[in-house]
PDB file of C-alpha atoms in Angstrom:
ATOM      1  CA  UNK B  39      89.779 132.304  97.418  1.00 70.00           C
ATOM      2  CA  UNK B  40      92.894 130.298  96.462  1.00 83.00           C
ATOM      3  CA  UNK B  41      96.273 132.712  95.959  1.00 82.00           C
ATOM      4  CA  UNK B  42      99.443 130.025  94.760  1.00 85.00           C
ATOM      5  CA  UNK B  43     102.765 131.631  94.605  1.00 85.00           C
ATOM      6  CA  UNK B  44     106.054 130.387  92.800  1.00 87.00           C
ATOM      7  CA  UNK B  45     109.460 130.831  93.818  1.00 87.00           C
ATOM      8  CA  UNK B  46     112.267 129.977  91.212  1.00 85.00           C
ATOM      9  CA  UNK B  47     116.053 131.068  92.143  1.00 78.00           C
ATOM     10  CA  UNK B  48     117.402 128.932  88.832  1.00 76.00           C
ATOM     11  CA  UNK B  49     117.637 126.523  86.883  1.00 78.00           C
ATOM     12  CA  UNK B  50     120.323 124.028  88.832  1.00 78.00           C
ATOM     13  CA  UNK B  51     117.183 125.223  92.263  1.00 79.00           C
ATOM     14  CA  UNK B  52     114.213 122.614  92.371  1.00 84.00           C
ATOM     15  CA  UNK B  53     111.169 125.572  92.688  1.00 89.00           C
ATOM     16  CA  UNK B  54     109.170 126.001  95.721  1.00 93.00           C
ATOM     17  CA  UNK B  55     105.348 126.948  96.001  1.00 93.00           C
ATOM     18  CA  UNK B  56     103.466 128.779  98.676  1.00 94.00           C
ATOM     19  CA  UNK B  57      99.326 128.248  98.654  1.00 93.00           C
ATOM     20  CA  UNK B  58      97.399 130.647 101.011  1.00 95.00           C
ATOM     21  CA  UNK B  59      93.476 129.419 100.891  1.00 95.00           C
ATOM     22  CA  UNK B  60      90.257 130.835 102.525  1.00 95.00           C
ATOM     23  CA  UNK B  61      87.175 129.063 103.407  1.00 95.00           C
ATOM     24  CA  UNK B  62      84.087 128.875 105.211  1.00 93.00           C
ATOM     25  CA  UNK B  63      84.086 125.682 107.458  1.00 88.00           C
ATOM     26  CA  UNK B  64      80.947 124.384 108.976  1.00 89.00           C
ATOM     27  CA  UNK B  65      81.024 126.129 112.419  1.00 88.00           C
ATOM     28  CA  UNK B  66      81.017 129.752 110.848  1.00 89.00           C
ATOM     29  CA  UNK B  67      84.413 130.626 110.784  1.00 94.00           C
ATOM     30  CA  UNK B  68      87.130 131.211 108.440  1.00 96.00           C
ATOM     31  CA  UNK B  69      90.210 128.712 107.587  1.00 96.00           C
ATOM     32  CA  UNK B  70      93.170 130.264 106.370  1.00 96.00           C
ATOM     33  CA  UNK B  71      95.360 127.072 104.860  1.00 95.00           C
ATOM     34  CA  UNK B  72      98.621 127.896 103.921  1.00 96.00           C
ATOM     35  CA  UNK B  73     100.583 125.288 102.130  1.00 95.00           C
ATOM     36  CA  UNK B  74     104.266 125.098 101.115  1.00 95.00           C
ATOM     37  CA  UNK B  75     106.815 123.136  99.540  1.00 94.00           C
ATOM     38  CA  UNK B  76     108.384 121.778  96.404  1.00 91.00           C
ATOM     39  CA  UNK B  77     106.384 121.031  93.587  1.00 88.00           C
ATOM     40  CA  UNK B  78     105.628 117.124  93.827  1.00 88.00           C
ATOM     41  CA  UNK B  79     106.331 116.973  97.649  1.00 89.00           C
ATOM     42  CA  UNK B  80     103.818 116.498 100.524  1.00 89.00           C
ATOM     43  CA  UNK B  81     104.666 119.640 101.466  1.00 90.00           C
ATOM     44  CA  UNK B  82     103.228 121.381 104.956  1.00 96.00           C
ATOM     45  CA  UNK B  83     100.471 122.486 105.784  1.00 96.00           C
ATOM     46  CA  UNK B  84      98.996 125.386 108.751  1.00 97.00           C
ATOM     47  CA  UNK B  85      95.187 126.119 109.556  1.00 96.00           C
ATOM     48  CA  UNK B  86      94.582 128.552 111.389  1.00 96.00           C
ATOM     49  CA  UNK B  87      90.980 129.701 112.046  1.00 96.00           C
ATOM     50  CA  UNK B  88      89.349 133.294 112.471  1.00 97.00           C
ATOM     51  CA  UNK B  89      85.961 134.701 113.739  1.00 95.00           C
ATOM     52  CA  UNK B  90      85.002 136.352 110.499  1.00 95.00           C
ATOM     53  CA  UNK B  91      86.124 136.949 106.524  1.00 94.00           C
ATOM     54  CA  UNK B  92      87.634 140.615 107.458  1.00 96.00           C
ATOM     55  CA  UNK B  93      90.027 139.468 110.258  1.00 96.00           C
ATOM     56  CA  UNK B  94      91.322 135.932 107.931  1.00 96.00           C
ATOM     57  CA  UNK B  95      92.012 138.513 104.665  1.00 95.00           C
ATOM     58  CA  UNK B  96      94.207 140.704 106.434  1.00 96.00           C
ATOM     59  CA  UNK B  97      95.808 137.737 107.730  1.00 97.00           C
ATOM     60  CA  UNK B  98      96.148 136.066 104.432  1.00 95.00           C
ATOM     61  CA  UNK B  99      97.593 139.402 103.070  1.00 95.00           C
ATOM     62  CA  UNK B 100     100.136 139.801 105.313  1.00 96.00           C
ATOM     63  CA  UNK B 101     101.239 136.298 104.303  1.00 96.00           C
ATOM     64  CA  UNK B 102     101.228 136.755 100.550  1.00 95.00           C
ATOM     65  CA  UNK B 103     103.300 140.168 101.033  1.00 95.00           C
ATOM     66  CA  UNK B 104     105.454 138.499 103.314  1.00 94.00           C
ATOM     67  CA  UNK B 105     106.451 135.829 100.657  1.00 94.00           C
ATOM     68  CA  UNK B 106     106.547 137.762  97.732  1.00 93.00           C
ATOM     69  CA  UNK B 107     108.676 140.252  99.943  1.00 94.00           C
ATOM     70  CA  UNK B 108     110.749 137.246  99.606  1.00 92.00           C
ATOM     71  CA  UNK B 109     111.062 136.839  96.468  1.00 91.00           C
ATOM     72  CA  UNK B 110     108.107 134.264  95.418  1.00 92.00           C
ATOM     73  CA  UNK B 111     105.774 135.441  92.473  1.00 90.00           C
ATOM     74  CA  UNK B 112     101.856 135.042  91.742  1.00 88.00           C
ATOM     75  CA  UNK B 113     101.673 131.697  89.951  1.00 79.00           C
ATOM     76  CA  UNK B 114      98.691 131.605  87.058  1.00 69.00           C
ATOM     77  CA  UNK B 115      97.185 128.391  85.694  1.00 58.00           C
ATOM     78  CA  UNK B 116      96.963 129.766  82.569  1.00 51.00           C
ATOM     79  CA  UNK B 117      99.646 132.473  80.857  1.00 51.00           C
ATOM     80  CA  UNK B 118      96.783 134.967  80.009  1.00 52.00           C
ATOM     81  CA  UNK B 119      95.642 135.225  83.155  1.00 48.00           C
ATOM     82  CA  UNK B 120      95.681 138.639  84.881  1.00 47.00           C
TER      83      UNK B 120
END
């Protein structure tokens, strides 16, 4: 599960992204990568690593609300996309 957020104060303001990413890794627990940045940048990156799925979601969710709290918006690939 990939959630990619956008933040875009104006025109004259490069944009900044926020990528929050689950995963099973090979040791049975959950990665929770958040990314940030400018578009085109190396950006930074955080892992973090939980015991189970339950405990990284809540995690990730308080992250995405946090950011979007902010001021940064769900970002879809495609303009149809709900």
């Amino acid at each position: 599960m990939a959630i990619c957020l956008l933040y875009t104060q104006s025109e004259t303001t490069p944009a900044r992204y926020y990528r929050i990413e689950l995963a099973m890794n090979l040791f049975s627990e959950v990665s929770l990568l958040r990314e940030w940045g400018h578009p085109g940048d190396d950006g930074h990156q955080v892992i973090n690593l939980f015991d189970n799925l339950k405990e990284a979601s809540l995690a990730a969710d308080e992250h995405r609300d946090r950011m979007m709290e902010r001021g940064y918006q769900r970002w879809h690939a495609h303009p149809n996309e709900h």
